[in-house]
mmCIF file with all atom_site columns, C-alpha atoms in Angstrom:
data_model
loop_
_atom_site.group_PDB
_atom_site.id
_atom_site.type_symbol
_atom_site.label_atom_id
_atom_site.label_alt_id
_atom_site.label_comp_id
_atom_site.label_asym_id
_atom_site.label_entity_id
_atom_site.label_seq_id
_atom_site.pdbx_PDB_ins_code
_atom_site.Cartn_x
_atom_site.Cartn_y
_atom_site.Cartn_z
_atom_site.occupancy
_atom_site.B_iso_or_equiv
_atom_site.pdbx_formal_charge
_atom_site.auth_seq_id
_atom_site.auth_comp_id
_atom_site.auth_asym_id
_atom_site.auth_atom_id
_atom_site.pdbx_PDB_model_num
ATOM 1  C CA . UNK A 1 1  ? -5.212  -10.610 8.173   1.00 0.00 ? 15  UNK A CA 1
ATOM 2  C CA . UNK A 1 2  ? -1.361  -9.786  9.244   1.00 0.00 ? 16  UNK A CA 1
ATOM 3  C CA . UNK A 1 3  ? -0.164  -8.578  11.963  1.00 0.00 ? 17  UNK A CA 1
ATOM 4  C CA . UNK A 1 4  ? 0.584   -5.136  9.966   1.00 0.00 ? 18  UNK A CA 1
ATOM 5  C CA . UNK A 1 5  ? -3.376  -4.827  9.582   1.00 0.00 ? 19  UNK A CA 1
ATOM 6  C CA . UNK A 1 6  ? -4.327  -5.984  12.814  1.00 0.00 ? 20  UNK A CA 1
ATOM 7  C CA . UNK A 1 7  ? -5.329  -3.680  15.273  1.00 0.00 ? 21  UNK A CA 1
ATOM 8  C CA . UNK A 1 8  ? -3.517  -1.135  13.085  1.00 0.00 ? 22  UNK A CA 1
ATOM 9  C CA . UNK A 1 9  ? -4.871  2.285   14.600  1.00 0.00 ? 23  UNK A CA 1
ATOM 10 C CA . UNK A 1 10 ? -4.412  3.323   11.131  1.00 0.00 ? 24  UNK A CA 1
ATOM 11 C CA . UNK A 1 11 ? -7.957  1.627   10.269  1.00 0.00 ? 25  UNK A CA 1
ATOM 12 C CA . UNK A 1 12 ? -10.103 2.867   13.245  1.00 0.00 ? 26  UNK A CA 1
ATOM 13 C CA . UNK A 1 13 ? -12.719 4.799   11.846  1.00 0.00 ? 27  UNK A CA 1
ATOM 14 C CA . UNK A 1 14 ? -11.675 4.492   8.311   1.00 0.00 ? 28  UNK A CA 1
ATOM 15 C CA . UNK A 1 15 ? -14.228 5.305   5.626   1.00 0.00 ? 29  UNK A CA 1
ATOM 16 C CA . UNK A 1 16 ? -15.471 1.608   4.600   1.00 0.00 ? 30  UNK A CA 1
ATOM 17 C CA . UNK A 1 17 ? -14.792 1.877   0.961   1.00 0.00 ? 31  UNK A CA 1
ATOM 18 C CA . UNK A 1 18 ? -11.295 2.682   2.096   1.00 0.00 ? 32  UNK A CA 1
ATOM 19 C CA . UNK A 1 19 ? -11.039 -0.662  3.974   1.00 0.00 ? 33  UNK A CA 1
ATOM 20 C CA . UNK A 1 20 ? -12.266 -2.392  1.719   1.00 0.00 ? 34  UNK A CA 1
ATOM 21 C CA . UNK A 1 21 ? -9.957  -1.223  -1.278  1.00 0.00 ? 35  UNK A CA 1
ATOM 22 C CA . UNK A 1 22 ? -6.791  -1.651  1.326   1.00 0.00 ? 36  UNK A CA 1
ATOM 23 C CA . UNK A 1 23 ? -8.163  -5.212  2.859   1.00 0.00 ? 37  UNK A CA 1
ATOM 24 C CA . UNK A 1 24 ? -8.181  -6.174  -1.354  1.00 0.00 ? 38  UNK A CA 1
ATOM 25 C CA . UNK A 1 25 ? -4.809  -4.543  -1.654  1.00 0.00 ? 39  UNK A CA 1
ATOM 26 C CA . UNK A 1 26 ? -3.607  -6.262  0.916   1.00 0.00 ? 40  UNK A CA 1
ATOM 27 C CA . UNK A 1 27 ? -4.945  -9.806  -0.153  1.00 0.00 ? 41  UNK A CA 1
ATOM 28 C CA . UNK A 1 28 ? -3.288  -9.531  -3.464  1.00 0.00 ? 42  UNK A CA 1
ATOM 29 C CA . UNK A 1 29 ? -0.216  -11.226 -4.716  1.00 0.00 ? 43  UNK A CA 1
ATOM 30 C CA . UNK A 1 30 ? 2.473   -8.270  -4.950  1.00 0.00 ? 44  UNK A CA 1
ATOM 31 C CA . UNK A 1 31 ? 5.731   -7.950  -6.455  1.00 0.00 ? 45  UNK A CA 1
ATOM 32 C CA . UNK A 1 32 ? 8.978   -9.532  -4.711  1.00 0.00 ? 46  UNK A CA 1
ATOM 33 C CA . UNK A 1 33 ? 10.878  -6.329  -6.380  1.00 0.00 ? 47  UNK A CA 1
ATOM 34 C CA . UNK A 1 34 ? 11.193  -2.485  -6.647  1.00 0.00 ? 48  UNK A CA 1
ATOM 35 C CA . UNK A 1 35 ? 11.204  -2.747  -10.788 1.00 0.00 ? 49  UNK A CA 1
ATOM 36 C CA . UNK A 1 36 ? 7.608   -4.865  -10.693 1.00 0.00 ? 50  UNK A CA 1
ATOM 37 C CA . UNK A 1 37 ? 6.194   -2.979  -7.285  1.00 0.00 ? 51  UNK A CA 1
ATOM 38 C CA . UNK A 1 38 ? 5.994   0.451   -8.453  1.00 0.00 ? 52  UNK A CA 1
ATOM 39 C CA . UNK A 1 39 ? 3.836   0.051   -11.515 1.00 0.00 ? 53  UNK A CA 1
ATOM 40 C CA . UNK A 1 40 ? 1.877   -2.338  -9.312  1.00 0.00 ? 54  UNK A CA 1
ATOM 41 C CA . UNK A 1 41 ? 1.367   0.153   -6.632  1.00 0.00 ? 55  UNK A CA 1
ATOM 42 C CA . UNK A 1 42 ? 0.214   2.883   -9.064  1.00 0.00 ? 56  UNK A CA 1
ATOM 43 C CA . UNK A 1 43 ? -1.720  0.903   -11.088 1.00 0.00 ? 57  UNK A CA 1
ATOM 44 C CA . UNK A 1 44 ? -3.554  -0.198  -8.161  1.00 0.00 ? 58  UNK A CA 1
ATOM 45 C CA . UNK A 1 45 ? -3.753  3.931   -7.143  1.00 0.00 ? 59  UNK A CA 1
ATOM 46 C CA . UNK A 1 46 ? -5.191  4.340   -10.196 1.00 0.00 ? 60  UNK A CA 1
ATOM 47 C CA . UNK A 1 47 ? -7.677  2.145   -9.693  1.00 0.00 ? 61  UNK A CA 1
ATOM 48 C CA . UNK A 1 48 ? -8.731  3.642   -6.376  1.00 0.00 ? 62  UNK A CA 1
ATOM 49 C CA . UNK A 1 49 ? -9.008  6.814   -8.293  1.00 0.00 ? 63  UNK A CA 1
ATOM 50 C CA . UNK A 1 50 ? -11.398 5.760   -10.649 1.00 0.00 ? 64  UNK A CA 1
ATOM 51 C CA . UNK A 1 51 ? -13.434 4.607   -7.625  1.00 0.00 ? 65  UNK A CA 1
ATOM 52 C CA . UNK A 1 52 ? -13.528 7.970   -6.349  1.00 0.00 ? 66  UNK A CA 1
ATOM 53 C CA . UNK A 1 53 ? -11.304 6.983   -3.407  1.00 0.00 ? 67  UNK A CA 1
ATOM 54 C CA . UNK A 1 54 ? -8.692  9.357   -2.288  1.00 0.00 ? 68  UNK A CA 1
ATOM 55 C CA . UNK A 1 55 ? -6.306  8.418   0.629   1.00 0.00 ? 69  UNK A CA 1
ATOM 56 C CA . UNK A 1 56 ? -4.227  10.702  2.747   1.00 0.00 ? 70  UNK A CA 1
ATOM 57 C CA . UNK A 1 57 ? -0.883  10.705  3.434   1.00 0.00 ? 71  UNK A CA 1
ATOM 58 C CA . UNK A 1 58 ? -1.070  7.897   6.350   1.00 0.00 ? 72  UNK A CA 1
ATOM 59 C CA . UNK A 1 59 ? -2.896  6.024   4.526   1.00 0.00 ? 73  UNK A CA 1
ATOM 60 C CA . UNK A 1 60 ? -0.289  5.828   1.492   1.00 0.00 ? 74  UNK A CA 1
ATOM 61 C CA . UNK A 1 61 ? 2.120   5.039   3.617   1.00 0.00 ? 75  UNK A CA 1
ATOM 62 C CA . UNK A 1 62 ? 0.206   1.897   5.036   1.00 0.00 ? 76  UNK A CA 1
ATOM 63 C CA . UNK A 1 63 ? -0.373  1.174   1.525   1.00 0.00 ? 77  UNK A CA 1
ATOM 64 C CA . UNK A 1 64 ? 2.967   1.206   1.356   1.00 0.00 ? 78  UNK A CA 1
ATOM 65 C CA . UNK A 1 65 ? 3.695   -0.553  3.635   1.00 0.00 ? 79  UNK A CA 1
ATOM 66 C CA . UNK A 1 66 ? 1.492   -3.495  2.820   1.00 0.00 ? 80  UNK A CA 1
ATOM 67 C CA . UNK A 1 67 ? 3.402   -3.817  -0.580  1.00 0.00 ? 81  UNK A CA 1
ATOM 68 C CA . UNK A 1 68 ? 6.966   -3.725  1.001   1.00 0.00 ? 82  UNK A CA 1
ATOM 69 C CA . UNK A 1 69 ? 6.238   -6.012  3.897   1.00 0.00 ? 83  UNK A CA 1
ATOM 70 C CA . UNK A 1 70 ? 7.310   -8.878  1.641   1.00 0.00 ? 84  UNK A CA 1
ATOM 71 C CA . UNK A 1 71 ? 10.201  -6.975  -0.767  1.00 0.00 ? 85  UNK A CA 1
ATOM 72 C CA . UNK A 1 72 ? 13.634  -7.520  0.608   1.00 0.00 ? 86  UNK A CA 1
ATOM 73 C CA . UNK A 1 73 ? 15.094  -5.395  2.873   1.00 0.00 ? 87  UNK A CA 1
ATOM 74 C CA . UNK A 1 74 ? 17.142  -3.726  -0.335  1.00 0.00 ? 88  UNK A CA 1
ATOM 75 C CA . UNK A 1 75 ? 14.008  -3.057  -2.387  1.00 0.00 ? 89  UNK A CA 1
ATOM 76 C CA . UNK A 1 76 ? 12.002  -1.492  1.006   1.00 0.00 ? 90  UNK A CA 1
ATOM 77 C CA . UNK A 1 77 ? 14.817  1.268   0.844   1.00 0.00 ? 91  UNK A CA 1
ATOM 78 C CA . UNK A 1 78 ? 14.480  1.836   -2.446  1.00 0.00 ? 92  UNK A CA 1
ATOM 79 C CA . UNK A 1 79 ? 10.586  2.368   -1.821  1.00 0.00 ? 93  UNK A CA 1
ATOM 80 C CA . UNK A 1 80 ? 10.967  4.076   1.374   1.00 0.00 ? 94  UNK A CA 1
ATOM 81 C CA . UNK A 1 81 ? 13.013  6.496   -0.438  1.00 0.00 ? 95  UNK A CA 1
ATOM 82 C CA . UNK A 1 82 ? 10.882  7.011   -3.546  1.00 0.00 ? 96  UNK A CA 1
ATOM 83 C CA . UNK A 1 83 ? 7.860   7.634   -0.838  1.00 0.00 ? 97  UNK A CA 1
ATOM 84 C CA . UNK A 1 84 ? 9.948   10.215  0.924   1.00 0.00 ? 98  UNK A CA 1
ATOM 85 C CA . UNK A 1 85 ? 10.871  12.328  -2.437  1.00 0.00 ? 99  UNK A CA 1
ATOM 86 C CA . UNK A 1 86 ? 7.318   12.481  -3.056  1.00 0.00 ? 100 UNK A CA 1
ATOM 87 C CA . UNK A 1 87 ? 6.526   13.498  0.366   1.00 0.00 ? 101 UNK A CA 1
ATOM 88 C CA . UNK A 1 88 ? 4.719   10.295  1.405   1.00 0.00 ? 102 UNK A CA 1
#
């Protein structure tokens, strides 16, 4: 586990399906840029959805998070900003 997932407060109390789905999001091989991580990341919402697992706002932005902590810093603005136009 990284150090973005450890002891993340973020996770305390989460539902365990939740954890689960982000500990597997987390663990997969992501896109290195902004063309390749968007469908990945909503693909990969979608998929939650058909699980019947909604997150909140927070928890978005972890998910986030997770799939920028490896993007360069160029392509983490350009998802940072895409997350704050849709009021992530």
């Amino acid at each position: 586990m990284d150090d973005l997932l450890r002891n993340n407060p973020a996770l305390l109390g989460m539902d365990p399906e939740k954890l689960k789905f982000i500990m597997e999001f987390a663990n997969k091989d992501k896109p290195r840029n902004m063309k390749d991580a968007m469908p990945f990341l909503m693909a990969n919402m979608g998929l939650a959805k058909k699980q019947n697992i909604n997150f909140s706002n927070s928890e978005v932005h972890l998910i986030a998070e997770i799939l920028c902590k490896d993007l360069p810093e160029s392509e983490k603005q350009k998802v940072q900003k895409i997350m704050s136009m849709l009021g992530r």
